[in-house]
Amino acid sequence: MISDPVVIDGGDRSCVRLLLELRGHLAGLAPGTVVHLIASDPVAPIDLPAWCHLTGHAYLGPVDGAETPTYALQVADAPRPTSPESPWRPR
């Protein structure tokens, strides 16, 4: 059974703030859940794949046909933790 992706609207938040919030959202989701992140920060297409690589979440790429910049990722079974105040640094 394939469920619809969870949509998280990051709006125009900077990537640092966006990653802090995203980490919290993902912590409550089941492994394998696909997430569509709406993010207008121009750095998102660079930072999000790097953050996914760091944490172990699977970056699935831009979502085709989305009205606003949207990126897909899949929640990892056992994501690697990051620093509470710095989501781009391993704990």
mmCIF file of N, CA and C in Angstrom:
data_model
loop_
_atom_site.group_PDB
_atom_site.id
_atom_site.type_symbol
_atom_site.label_atom_id
_atom_site.label_comp_id
_atom_site.label_asym_id
_atom_site.label_seq_id
_atom_site.Cartn_x
_atom_site.Cartn_y
_atom_site.Cartn_z
ATOM 1 N N MET A 1 0.835 -1.182 0.000
ATOM 2 C CA MET A 1 0.000 0.000 0.000
ATOM 3 C C MET A 1 0.880 1.246 0.000
ATOM 4 N N ILE A 2 0.704 2.100 -0.978
ATOM 5 C CA ILE A 2 1.474 3.342 -1.058
ATOM 6 C C ILE A 2 0.575 4.482 -0.604
ATOM 7 N N SER A 3 1.041 5.245 0.362
ATOM 8 C CA SER A 3 0.245 6.367 0.858
ATOM 9 C C SER A 3 0.728 7.663 0.221
ATOM 10 N N ASP A 4 -0.107 8.676 0.326
ATOM 11 C CA ASP A 4 0.255 9.987 -0.193
ATOM 12 C C ASP A 4 1.426 10.537 0.611
ATOM 13 N N PRO A 5 2.260 11.365 -0.024
ATOM 14 C CA PRO A 5 3.373 11.942 0.723
ATOM 15 C C PRO A 5 2.879 12.936 1.777
ATOM 16 N N VAL A 6 3.669 13.076 2.814
ATOM 17 C CA VAL A 6 3.426 14.096 3.824
ATOM 18 C C VAL A 6 3.980 15.399 3.252
ATOM 19 N N VAL A 7 3.173 16.450 3.252
ATOM 20 C CA VAL A 7 3.604 17.738 2.706
ATOM 21 C C VAL A 7 3.951 18.675 3.855
ATOM 22 N N ILE A 8 5.149 19.234 3.792
ATOM 23 C CA ILE A 8 5.603 20.208 4.780
ATOM 24 C C ILE A 8 5.889 21.502 4.036
ATOM 25 N N ASP A 9 5.220 22.568 4.435
ATOM 26 C CA ASP A 9 5.409 23.862 3.782
ATOM 27 C C ASP A 9 6.455 24.665 4.540
ATOM 28 N N GLY A 10 7.650 24.740 3.960
ATOM 29 C CA GLY A 10 8.736 25.497 4.566
ATOM 30 C C GLY A 10 8.700 26.972 4.217
ATOM 31 N N GLY A 11 7.806 27.326 3.295
ATOM 32 C CA GLY A 11 7.645 28.736 2.918
ATOM 33 C C GLY A 11 8.953 29.357 2.495
ATOM 34 N N ASP A 12 9.181 30.576 2.984
ATOM 35 C CA ASP A 12 10.396 31.310 2.612
ATOM 36 C C ASP A 12 11.435 31.306 3.728
ATOM 37 N N ARG A 13 11.345 30.319 4.632
ATOM 38 C CA ARG A 13 12.332 30.240 5.721
ATOM 39 C C ARG A 13 13.728 29.982 5.163
ATOM 40 N N SER A 14 14.716 30.492 5.865
ATOM 41 C CA SER A 14 16.101 30.205 5.476
ATOM 42 C C SER A 14 16.354 28.719 5.715
ATOM 43 N N CYS A 15 17.330 28.172 5.015
ATOM 44 C CA CYS A 15 17.602 26.735 5.121
ATOM 45 C C CYS A 15 17.953 26.311 6.541
ATOM 46 N N VAL A 16 18.646 27.149 7.288
ATOM 47 C CA VAL A 16 19.002 26.775 8.664
ATOM 48 C C VAL A 16 17.739 26.543 9.479
ATOM 49 N N ARG A 17 16.837 27.488 9.453
ATOM 50 C CA ARG A 17 15.573 27.359 10.201
ATOM 51 C C ARG A 17 14.746 26.199 9.640
ATOM 52 N N LEU A 18 14.735 26.079 8.342
ATOM 53 C CA LEU A 18 13.981 25.017 7.686
ATOM 54 C C LEU A 18 14.467 23.632 8.122
ATOM 55 N N LEU A 19 15.771 23.441 8.180
ATOM 56 C CA LEU A 19 16.319 22.146 8.586
ATOM 57 C C LEU A 19 16.017 21.839 10.052
ATOM 58 N N LEU A 20 16.044 22.857 10.902
ATOM 59 C CA LEU A 20 15.692 22.650 12.308
ATOM 60 C C LEU A 20 14.254 22.153 12.423
ATOM 61 N N GLU A 21 13.346 22.786 11.694
ATOM 62 C CA GLU A 21 11.947 22.385 11.732
ATOM 63 C C GLU A 21 11.741 21.030 11.064
ATOM 64 N N LEU A 22 12.412 20.806 9.947
ATOM 65 C CA LEU A 22 12.273 19.555 9.223
ATOM 66 C C LEU A 22 12.705 18.369 10.090
ATOM 67 N N ARG A 23 13.807 18.530 10.783
ATOM 68 C CA ARG A 23 14.295 17.459 11.661
ATOM 69 C C ARG A 23 13.220 17.076 12.676
ATOM 70 N N GLY A 24 12.543 18.062 13.249
ATOM 71 C CA GLY A 24 11.476 17.794 14.211
ATOM 72 C C GLY A 24 10.294 17.079 13.580
ATOM 73 N N HIS A 25 9.904 17.501 12.389
ATOM 74 C CA HIS A 25 8.793 16.848 11.678
ATOM 75 C C HIS A 25 9.124 15.389 11.369
ATOM 76 N N LEU A 26 10.328 15.153 10.867
ATOM 77 C CA LEU A 26 10.694 13.800 10.449
ATOM 78 C C LEU A 26 10.780 12.839 11.619
ATOM 79 N N ALA A 27 11.137 13.346 12.798
ATOM 80 C CA ALA A 27 11.278 12.487 13.978
ATOM 81 C C ALA A 27 9.969 11.783 14.319
ATOM 82 N N GLY A 28 8.847 12.385 13.957
ATOM 83 C CA GLY A 28 7.555 11.790 14.274
ATOM 84 C C GLY A 28 6.968 10.936 13.165
ATOM 85 N N LEU A 29 7.702 10.744 12.078
ATOM 86 C CA LEU A 29 7.186 9.984 10.942
ATOM 87 C C LEU A 29 7.791 8.588 10.881
ATOM 88 N N ALA A 30 7.031 7.673 10.350
ATOM 89 C CA ALA A 30 7.492 6.285 10.221
ATOM 90 C C ALA A 30 8.579 6.181 9.155
ATOM 91 N N PRO A 31 9.550 5.298 9.360
ATOM 92 C CA PRO A 31 10.567 5.065 8.327
ATOM 93 C C PRO A 31 9.893 4.692 7.002
ATOM 94 N N GLY A 32 10.452 5.206 5.926
ATOM 95 C CA GLY A 32 9.914 4.942 4.604
ATOM 96 C C GLY A 32 8.904 5.968 4.138
ATOM 97 N N THR A 33 8.436 6.829 5.047
ATOM 98 C CA THR A 33 7.474 7.860 4.669
ATOM 99 C C THR A 33 8.118 8.815 3.671
ATOM 100 N N VAL A 34 7.395 9.133 2.619
ATOM 101 C CA VAL A 34 7.872 10.109 1.639
ATOM 102 C C VAL A 34 7.336 11.478 2.053
ATOM 103 N N VAL A 35 8.223 12.456 2.029
ATOM 104 C CA VAL A 35 7.889 13.828 2.407
ATOM 105 C C VAL A 35 8.120 14.729 1.213
ATOM 106 N N HIS A 36 7.179 15.624 0.966
ATOM 107 C CA HIS A 36 7.356 16.686 -0.029
ATOM 108 C C HIS A 36 7.539 17.981 0.737
ATOM 109 N N LEU A 37 8.699 18.576 0.604
ATOM 110 C CA LEU A 37 9.033 19.807 1.293
ATOM 111 C C LEU A 37 8.937 20.972 0.318
ATOM 112 N N ILE A 38 8.059 21.917 0.628
ATOM 113 C CA ILE A 38 7.933 23.139 -0.165
ATOM 114 C C ILE A 38 8.916 24.138 0.432
ATOM 115 N N ALA A 39 9.835 24.630 -0.391
ATOM 116 C CA ALA A 39 10.873 25.538 0.118
ATOM 117 C C ALA A 39 11.299 26.497 -0.980
ATOM 118 N N SER A 40 11.110 27.783 -0.730
ATOM 119 C CA SER A 40 11.481 28.768 -1.742
ATOM 120 C C SER A 40 12.896 29.320 -1.571
ATOM 121 N N ASP A 41 13.565 28.967 -0.476
ATOM 122 C CA ASP A 41 14.946 29.426 -0.291
ATOM 123 C C ASP A 41 15.782 28.928 -1.470
ATOM 124 N N PRO A 42 16.490 29.828 -2.166
ATOM 125 C CA PRO A 42 17.256 29.405 -3.344
ATOM 126 C C PRO A 42 18.385 28.420 -3.035
ATOM 127 N N VAL A 43 18.744 28.274 -1.786
ATOM 128 C CA VAL A 43 19.809 27.353 -1.401
ATOM 129 C C VAL A 43 19.265 25.946 -1.106
ATOM 130 N N ALA A 44 17.968 25.808 -0.992
ATOM 131 C CA ALA A 44 17.356 24.517 -0.655
ATOM 132 C C ALA A 44 17.794 23.379 -1.578
ATOM 133 N N PRO A 45 17.871 23.579 -2.909
ATOM 134 C CA PRO A 45 18.274 22.455 -3.750
ATOM 135 C C PRO A 45 19.717 22.002 -3.538
ATOM 136 N N ILE A 46 20.491 22.794 -2.834
ATOM 137 C CA ILE A 46 21.873 22.419 -2.507
ATOM 138 C C ILE A 46 21.939 21.848 -1.086
ATOM 139 N N ASP A 47 21.326 22.568 -0.140
ATOM 140 C CA ASP A 47 21.409 22.172 1.267
ATOM 141 C C ASP A 47 20.618 20.912 1.593
ATOM 142 N N LEU A 48 19.450 20.752 0.999
ATOM 143 C CA LEU A 48 18.620 19.605 1.350
ATOM 144 C C LEU A 48 19.265 18.266 0.973
ATOM 145 N N PRO A 49 19.805 18.100 -0.243
ATOM 146 C CA PRO A 49 20.474 16.831 -0.544
ATOM 147 C C PRO A 49 21.682 16.578 0.369
ATOM 148 N N ALA A 50 22.431 17.642 0.692
ATOM 149 C CA ALA A 50 23.593 17.477 1.573
ATOM 150 C C ALA A 50 23.148 17.052 2.969
ATOM 151 N N TRP A 51 22.070 17.666 3.472
ATOM 152 C CA TRP A 51 21.561 17.320 4.797
ATOM 153 C C TRP A 51 21.047 15.885 4.811
ATOM 154 N N CYS A 52 20.363 15.473 3.757
ATOM 155 C CA CYS A 52 19.876 14.093 3.670
ATOM 156 C C CYS A 52 21.059 13.114 3.679
ATOM 157 N N HIS A 53 22.095 13.436 2.953
ATOM 158 C CA HIS A 53 23.292 12.581 2.938
ATOM 159 C C HIS A 53 23.890 12.483 4.348
ATOM 160 N N LEU A 54 23.949 13.594 5.047
ATOM 161 C CA LEU A 54 24.495 13.628 6.405
ATOM 162 C C LEU A 54 23.665 12.791 7.367
ATOM 163 N N THR A 55 22.350 12.869 7.255
ATOM 164 C CA THR A 55 21.470 12.230 8.231
ATOM 165 C C THR A 55 21.045 10.810 7.847
ATOM 166 N N GLY A 56 21.211 10.456 6.585
ATOM 167 C CA GLY A 56 20.810 9.126 6.138
ATOM 168 C C GLY A 56 19.434 9.065 5.502
ATOM 169 N N HIS A 57 18.700 10.183 5.499
ATOM 170 C CA HIS A 57 17.418 10.217 4.801
ATOM 171 C C HIS A 57 17.714 10.185 3.301
ATOM 172 N N ALA A 58 16.797 9.630 2.518
ATOM 173 C CA ALA A 58 17.003 9.535 1.067
ATOM 174 C C ALA A 58 16.446 10.778 0.379
ATOM 175 N N TYR A 59 17.302 11.491 -0.316
ATOM 176 C CA TYR A 59 16.860 12.642 -1.100
ATOM 177 C C TYR A 59 16.357 12.110 -2.437
ATOM 178 N N LEU A 60 15.106 12.396 -2.766
ATOM 179 C CA LEU A 60 14.491 11.880 -3.981
ATOM 180 C C LEU A 60 14.457 12.895 -5.118
ATOM 181 N N GLY A 61 14.788 14.159 -4.820
ATOM 182 C CA GLY A 61 14.882 15.174 -5.856
ATOM 183 C C GLY A 61 13.685 16.094 -5.932
ATOM 184 N N PRO A 62 13.744 17.016 -6.905
ATOM 185 C CA PRO A 62 12.631 17.956 -7.081
ATOM 186 C C PRO A 62 11.367 17.213 -7.512
ATOM 187 N N VAL A 63 10.229 17.735 -7.089
ATOM 188 C CA VAL A 63 8.939 17.150 -7.454
ATOM 189 C C VAL A 63 8.484 17.793 -8.760
ATOM 190 N N ASP A 64 8.343 16.988 -9.798
ATOM 191 C CA ASP A 64 7.900 17.480 -11.102
ATOM 192 C C ASP A 64 6.455 17.963 -11.026
ATOM 193 N N GLY A 65 6.201 19.074 -11.705
ATOM 194 C CA GLY A 65 4.843 19.585 -11.813
ATOM 195 C C GLY A 65 4.351 20.368 -10.615
ATOM 196 N N ALA A 66 5.173 20.561 -9.604
ATOM 197 C CA ALA A 66 4.751 21.328 -8.434
ATOM 198 C C ALA A 66 4.662 22.812 -8.793
ATOM 199 N N GLU A 67 3.683 23.500 -8.228
ATOM 200 C CA GLU A 67 3.495 24.929 -8.511
ATOM 201 C C GLU A 67 4.588 25.784 -7.882
ATOM 202 N N THR A 68 5.093 25.357 -6.746
ATOM 203 C CA THR A 68 6.172 26.063 -6.059
ATOM 204 C C THR A 68 7.332 25.090 -5.888
ATOM 205 N N PRO A 69 8.557 25.587 -5.657
ATOM 206 C CA PRO A 69 9.691 24.669 -5.498
ATOM 207 C C PRO A 69 9.419 23.650 -4.382
ATOM 208 N N THR A 70 9.418 22.372 -4.762
ATOM 209 C CA THR A 70 9.110 21.292 -3.836
ATOM 210 C C THR A 70 10.113 20.163 -4.048
ATOM 211 N N TYR A 71 10.589 19.596 -2.936
ATOM 212 C CA TYR A 71 11.619 18.568 -2.979
ATOM 213 C C TYR A 71 11.138 17.357 -2.192
ATOM 214 N N ALA A 72 11.451 16.171 -2.694
ATOM 215 C CA ALA A 72 11.006 14.939 -2.047
ATOM 216 C C ALA A 72 12.167 14.264 -1.327
ATOM 217 N N LEU A 73 11.841 13.670 -0.191
ATOM 218 C CA LEU A 73 12.796 12.854 0.536
ATOM 219 C C LEU A 73 12.050 11.719 1.206
ATOM 220 N N GLN A 74 12.792 10.701 1.623
ATOM 221 C CA GLN A 74 12.192 9.545 2.286
ATOM 222 C C GLN A 74 12.858 9.364 3.639
ATOM 223 N N VAL A 75 12.038 9.193 4.659
ATOM 224 C CA VAL A 75 12.519 9.070 6.034
ATOM 225 C C VAL A 75 13.316 7.768 6.197
ATOM 226 N N ALA A 76 14.491 7.886 6.796
ATOM 227 C CA ALA A 76 15.387 6.747 7.016
ATOM 228 C C ALA A 76 14.895 5.865 8.164
ATOM 229 N N ASP A 77 15.306 4.593 8.126
ATOM 230 C CA ASP A 77 15.000 3.663 9.220
ATOM 231 C C ASP A 77 15.687 4.099 10.514
ATOM 232 N N ALA A 78 16.936 4.481 10.402
ATOM 233 C CA ALA A 78 17.722 4.890 11.579
ATOM 234 C C ALA A 78 18.560 6.103 11.204
ATOM 235 N N PRO A 79 17.933 7.299 11.169
ATOM 236 C CA PRO A 79 18.691 8.480 10.772
ATOM 237 C C PRO A 79 19.817 8.794 11.751
ATOM 238 N N ARG A 80 20.898 9.328 11.202
ATOM 239 C CA ARG A 80 22.013 9.750 12.041
ATOM 240 C C ARG A 80 21.654 11.081 12.706
ATOM 241 N N PRO A 81 21.840 11.201 14.019
ATOM 242 C CA PRO A 81 21.460 12.430 14.722
ATOM 243 C C PRO A 81 22.397 13.593 14.399
ATOM 244 N N THR A 82 21.828 14.779 14.504
ATOM 245 C CA THR A 82 22.611 15.996 14.327
ATOM 246 C C THR A 82 22.542 16.820 15.617
ATOM 247 N N SER A 83 23.414 17.784 15.706
ATOM 248 C CA SER A 83 23.466 18.657 16.870
ATOM 249 C C SER A 83 22.116 19.361 17.054
ATOM 250 N N PRO A 84 21.603 19.464 18.281
ATOM 251 C CA PRO A 84 20.297 20.090 18.508
ATOM 252 C C PRO A 84 20.182 21.513 17.949
ATOM 253 N N GLU A 85 21.233 22.291 18.053
ATOM 254 C CA GLU A 85 21.165 23.673 17.582
ATOM 255 C C GLU A 85 21.756 23.865 16.186
ATOM 256 N N SER A 86 22.419 22.860 15.652
ATOM 257 C CA SER A 86 23.055 22.947 14.343
ATOM 258 C C SER A 86 22.715 21.694 13.531
ATOM 259 N N PRO A 87 21.600 21.729 12.767
ATOM 260 C CA PRO A 87 21.162 20.520 12.074
ATOM 261 C C PRO A 87 22.090 20.057 10.970
ATOM 262 N N TRP A 88 23.101 20.842 10.650
ATOM 263 C CA TRP A 88 24.052 20.479 9.605
ATOM 264 C C TRP A 88 25.337 19.886 10.192
ATOM 265 N N ARG A 89 25.349 19.664 11.517
ATOM 266 C CA ARG A 89 26.518 19.075 12.170
ATOM 267 C C ARG A 89 26.144 17.769 12.842
ATOM 268 N N PRO A 90 26.917 16.714 12.620
ATOM 269 C CA PRO A 90 26.614 15.442 13.295
ATOM 270 C C PRO A 90 26.753 15.578 14.810
ATOM 271 N N ARG A 91 25.961 14.821 15.517
ATOM 272 C CA ARG A 91 26.044 14.849 16.989
ATOM 273 C C ARG A 91 27.128 13.898 17.429
#
